[in-house]
PDB file of C-alpha atoms in Angstrom:
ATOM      1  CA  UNK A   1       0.000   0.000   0.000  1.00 70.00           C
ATOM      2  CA  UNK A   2       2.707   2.535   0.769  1.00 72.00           C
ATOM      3  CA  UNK A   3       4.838   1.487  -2.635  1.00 72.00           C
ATOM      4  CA  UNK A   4       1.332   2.777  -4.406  1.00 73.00           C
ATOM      5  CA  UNK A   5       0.664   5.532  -2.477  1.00 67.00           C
ATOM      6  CA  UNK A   6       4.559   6.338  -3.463  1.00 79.00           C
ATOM      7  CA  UNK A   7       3.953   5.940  -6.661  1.00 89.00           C
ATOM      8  CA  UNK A   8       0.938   8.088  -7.065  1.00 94.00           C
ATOM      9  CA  UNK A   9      -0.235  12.011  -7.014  1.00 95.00           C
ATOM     10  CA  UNK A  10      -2.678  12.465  -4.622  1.00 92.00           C
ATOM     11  CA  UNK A  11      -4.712  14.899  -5.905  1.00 95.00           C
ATOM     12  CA  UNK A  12      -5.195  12.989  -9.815  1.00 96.00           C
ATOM     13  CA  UNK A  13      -4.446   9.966  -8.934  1.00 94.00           C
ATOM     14  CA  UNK A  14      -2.226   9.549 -12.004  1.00 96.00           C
ATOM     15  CA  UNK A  15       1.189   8.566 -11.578  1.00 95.00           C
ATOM     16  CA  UNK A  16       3.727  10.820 -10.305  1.00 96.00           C
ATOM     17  CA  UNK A  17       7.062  11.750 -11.664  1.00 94.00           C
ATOM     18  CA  UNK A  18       9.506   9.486 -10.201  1.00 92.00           C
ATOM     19  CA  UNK A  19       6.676   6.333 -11.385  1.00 93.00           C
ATOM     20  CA  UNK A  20       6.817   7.433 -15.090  1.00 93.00           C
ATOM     21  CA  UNK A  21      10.577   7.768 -15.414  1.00 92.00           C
ATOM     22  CA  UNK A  22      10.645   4.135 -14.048  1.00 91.00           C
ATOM     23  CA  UNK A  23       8.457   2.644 -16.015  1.00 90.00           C
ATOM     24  CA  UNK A  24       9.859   4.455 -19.315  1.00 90.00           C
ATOM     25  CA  UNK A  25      13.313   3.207 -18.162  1.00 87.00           C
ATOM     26  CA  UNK A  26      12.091  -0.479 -18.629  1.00 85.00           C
ATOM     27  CA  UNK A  27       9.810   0.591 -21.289  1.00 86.00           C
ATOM     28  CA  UNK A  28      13.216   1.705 -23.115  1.00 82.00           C
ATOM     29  CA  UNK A  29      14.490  -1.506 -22.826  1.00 77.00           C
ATOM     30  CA  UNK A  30      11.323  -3.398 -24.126  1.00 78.00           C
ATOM     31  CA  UNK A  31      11.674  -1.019 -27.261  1.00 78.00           C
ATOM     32  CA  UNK A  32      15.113  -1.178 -28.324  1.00 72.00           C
ATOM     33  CA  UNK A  33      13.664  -4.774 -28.669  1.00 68.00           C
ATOM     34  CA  UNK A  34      11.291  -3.513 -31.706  1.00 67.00           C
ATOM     35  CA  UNK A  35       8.151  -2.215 -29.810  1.00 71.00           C
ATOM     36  CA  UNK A  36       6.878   1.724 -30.224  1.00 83.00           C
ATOM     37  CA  UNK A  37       6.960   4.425 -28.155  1.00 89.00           C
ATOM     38  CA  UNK A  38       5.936   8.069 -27.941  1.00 92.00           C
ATOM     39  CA  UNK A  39       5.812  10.409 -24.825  1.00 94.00           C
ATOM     40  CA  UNK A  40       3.357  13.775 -24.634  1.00 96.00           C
ATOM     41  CA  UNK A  41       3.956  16.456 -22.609  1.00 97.00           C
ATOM     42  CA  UNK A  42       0.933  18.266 -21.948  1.00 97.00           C
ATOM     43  CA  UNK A  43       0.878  21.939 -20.009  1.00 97.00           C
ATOM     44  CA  UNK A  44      -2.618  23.671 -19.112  1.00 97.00           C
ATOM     45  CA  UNK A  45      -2.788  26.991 -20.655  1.00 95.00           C
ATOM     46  CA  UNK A  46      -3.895  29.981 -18.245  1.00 93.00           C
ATOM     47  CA  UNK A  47      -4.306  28.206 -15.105  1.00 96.00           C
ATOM     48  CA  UNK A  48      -2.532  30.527 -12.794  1.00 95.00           C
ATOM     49  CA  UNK A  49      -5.794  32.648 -13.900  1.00 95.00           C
ATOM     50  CA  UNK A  50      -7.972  29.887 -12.782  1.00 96.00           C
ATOM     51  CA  UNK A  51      -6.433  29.940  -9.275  1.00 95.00           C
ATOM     52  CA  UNK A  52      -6.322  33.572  -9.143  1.00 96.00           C
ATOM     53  CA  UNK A  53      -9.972  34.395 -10.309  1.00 95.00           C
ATOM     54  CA  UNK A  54     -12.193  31.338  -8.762  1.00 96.00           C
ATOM     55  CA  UNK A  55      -9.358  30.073  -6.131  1.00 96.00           C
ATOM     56  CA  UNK A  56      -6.982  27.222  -5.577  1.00 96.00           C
ATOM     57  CA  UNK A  57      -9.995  24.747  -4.745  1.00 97.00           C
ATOM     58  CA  UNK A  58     -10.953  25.521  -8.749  1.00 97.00           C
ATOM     59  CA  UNK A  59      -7.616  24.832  -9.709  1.00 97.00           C
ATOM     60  CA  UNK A  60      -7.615  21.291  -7.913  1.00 97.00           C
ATOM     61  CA  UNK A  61     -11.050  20.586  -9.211  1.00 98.00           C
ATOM     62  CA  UNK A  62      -9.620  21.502 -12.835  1.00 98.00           C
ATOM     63  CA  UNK A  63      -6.351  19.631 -12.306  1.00 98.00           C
ATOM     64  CA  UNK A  64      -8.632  16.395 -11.122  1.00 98.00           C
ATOM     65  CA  UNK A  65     -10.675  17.119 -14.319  1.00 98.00           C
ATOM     66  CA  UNK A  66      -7.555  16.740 -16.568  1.00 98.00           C
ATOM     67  CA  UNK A  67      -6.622  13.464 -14.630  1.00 97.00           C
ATOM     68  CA  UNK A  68      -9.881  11.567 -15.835  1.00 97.00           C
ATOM     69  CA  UNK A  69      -9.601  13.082 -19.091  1.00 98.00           C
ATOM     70  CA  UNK A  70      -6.140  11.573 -19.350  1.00 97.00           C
ATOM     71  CA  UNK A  71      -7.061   8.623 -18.178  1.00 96.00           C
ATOM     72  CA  UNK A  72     -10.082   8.152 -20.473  1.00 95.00           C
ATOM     73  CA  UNK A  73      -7.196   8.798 -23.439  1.00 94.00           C
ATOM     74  CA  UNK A  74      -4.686   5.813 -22.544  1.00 93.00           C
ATOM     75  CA  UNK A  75      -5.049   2.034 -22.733  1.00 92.00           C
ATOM     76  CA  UNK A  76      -4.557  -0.481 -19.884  1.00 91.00           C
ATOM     77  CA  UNK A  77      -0.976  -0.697 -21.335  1.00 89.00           C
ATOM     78  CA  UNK A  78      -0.201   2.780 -20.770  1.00 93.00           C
ATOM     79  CA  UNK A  79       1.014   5.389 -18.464  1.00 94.00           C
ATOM     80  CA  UNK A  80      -0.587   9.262 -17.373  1.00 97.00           C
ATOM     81  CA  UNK A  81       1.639  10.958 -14.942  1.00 97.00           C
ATOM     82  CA  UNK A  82       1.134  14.008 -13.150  1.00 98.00           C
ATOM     83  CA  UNK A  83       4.824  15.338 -13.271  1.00 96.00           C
ATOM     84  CA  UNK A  84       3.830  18.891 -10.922  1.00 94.00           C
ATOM     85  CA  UNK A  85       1.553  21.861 -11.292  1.00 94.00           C
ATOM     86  CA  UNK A  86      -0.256  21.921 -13.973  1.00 97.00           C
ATOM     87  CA  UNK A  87       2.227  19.657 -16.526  1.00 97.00           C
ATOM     88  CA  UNK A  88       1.267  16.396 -17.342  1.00 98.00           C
ATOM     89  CA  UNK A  89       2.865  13.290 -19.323  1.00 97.00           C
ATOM     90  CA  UNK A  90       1.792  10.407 -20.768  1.00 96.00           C
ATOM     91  CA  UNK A  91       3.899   7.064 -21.784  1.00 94.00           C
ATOM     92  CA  UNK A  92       1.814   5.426 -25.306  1.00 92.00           C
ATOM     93  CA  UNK A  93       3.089   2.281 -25.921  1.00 89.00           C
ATOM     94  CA  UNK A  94       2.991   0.383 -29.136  1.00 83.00           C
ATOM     95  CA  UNK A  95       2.392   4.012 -30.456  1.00 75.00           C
ATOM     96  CA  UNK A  96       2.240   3.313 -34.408  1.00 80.00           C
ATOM     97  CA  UNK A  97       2.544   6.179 -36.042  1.00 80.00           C
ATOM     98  CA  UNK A  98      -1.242   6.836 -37.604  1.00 83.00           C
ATOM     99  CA  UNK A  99      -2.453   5.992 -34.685  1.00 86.00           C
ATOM    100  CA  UNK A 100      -0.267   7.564 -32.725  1.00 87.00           C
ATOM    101  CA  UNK A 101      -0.931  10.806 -34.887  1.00 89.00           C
ATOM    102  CA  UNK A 102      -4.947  10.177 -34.306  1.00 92.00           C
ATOM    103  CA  UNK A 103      -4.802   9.568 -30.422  1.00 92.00           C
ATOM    104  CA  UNK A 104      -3.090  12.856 -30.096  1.00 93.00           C
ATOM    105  CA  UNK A 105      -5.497  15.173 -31.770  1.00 94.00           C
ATOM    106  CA  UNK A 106      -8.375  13.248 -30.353  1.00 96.00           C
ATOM    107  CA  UNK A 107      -6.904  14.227 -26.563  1.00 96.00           C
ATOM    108  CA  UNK A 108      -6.138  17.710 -27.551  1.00 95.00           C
ATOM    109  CA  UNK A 109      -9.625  18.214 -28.704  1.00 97.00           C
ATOM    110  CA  UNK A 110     -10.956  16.271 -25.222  1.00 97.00           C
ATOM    111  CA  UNK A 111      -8.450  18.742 -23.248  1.00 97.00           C
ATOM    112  CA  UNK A 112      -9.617  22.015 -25.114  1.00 96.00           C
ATOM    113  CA  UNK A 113     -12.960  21.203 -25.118  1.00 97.00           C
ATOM    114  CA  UNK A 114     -13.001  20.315 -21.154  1.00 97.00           C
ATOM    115  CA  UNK A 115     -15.204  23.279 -19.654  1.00 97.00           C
ATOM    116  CA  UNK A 116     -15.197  22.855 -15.105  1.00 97.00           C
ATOM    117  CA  UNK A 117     -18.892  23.412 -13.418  1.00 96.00           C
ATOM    118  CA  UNK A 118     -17.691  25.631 -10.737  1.00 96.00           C
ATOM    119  CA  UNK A 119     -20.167  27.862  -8.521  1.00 94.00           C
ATOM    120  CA  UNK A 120     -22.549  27.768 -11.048  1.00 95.00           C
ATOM    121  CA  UNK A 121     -20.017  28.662 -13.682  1.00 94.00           C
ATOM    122  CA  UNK A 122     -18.495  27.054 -16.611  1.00 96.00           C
ATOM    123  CA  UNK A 123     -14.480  27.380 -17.036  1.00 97.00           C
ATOM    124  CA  UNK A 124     -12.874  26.209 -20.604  1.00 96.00           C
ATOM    125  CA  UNK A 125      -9.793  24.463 -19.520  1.00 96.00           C
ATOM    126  CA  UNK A 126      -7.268  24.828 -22.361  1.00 96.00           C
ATOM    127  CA  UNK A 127      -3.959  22.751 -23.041  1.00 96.00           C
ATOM    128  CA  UNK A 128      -0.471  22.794 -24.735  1.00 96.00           C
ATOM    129  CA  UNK A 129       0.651  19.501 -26.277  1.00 96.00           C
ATOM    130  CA  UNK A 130       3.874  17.481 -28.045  1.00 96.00           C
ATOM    131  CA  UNK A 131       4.133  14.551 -28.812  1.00 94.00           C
ATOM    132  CA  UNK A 132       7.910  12.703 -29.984  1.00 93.00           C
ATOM    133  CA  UNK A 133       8.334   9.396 -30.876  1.00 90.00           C
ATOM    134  CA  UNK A 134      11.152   7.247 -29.934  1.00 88.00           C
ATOM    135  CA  UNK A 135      13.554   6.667 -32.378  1.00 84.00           C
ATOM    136  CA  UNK A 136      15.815   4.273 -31.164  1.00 80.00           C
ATOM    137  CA  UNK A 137      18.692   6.105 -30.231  1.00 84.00           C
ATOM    138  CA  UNK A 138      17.506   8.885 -27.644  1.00 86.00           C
ATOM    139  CA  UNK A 139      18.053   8.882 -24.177  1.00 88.00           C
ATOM    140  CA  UNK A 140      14.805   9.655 -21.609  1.00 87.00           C
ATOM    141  CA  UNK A 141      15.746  12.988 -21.315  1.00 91.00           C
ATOM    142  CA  UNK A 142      16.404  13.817 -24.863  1.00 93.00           C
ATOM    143  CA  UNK A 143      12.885  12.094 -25.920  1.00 92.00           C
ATOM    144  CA  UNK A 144      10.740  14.107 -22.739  1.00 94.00           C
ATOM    145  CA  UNK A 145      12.569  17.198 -23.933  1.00 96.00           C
ATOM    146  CA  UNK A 146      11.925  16.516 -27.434  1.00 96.00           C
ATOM    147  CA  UNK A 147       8.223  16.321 -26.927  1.00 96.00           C
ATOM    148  CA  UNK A 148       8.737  19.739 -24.426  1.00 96.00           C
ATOM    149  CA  UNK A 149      10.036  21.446 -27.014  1.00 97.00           C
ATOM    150  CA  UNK A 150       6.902  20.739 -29.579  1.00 96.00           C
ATOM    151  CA  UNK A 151       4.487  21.870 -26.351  1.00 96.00           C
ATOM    152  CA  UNK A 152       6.664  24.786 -25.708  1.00 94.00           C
ATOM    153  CA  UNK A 153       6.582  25.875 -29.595  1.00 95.00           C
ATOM    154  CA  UNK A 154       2.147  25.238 -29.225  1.00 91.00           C
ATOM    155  CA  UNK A 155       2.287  27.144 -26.290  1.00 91.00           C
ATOM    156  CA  UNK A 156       3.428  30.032 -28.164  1.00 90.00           C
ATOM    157  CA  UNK A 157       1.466  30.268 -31.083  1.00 88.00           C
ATOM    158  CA  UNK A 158      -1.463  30.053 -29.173  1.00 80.00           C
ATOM    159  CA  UNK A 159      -0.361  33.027 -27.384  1.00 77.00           C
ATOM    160  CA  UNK A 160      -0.172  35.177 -30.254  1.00 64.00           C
TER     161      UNK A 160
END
């Protein structure tokens, strides 16, 4: 019970951090062996406003919003993470590239679609994504980085 409750964010329920870099560590080792990969980074857009207009009990409710959402978006096989804040990850194995391609713009539409009931008010949640495949030859940081870098660049052009 503690090695789960070690392994999990409290407030999502999605794995933490520390989980997700373990299991991609032996998930690197099952696909240097010919299975698929991809990582997503995923960053909420605006949600220091969401704290600052309805208060930090919004923000958890929006953050525990996100968590199902994630978790409606991976299989049994794969891996949501809460890494802190408001940034997210999740670990798609056996990510074919079509597929891979589809799954992503189906949970970008889920995540900017997402709208919070609080105090008898709706709040659009709104979310920065990247995606990278693993190519065989990249280290975990250079493939979480590598999809960072695609949110990062989202991030951006949505701002302008």
């Amino acid at each position: 019970r503690l090695e789960e409750l070690s392994q999990r964010d409290a407030l999502t329920g999605l794995h933490n951090r520390r989980h997700l870099l373990v299991c991609l560590e032996g998930e690197l080792e099952r696909v240097r062996r010919g299975r698929q990969l991809a990582v997503l980074m995923i960053d909420l857009d605006g949600f220091k406003h969401i704290n600052d207009q309805h208060g930090h009990a919004a923000g958890d409710a929006a953050l525990k919003l996100v968590g199902r959402i994630l978790t409606d978006h991976i299989r049994a096989t794969d891996y949501a993470a809460r890494l802190s804040g408001d940034e997210f990850a999740l670990l798609w194995l056996r990510a074919l590239p079509a597929a891979l391609k589809r799954r992503f713009e189906a949970l970008k539409q889920a995540l900017n679609s997402a709208t919070l009931e609080w105090n008898s008010r709706q709040i659009a949640l709104k979310a920065s994504a990247g995606a990278a495949a693993y190519d065989g030859t990249m280290t975990i940081n250079d493939l979480m980085q590598r999809a960072d870098k695609i949110m990062y660049r989202q991030k951006r052009v949505r701002r302008t």
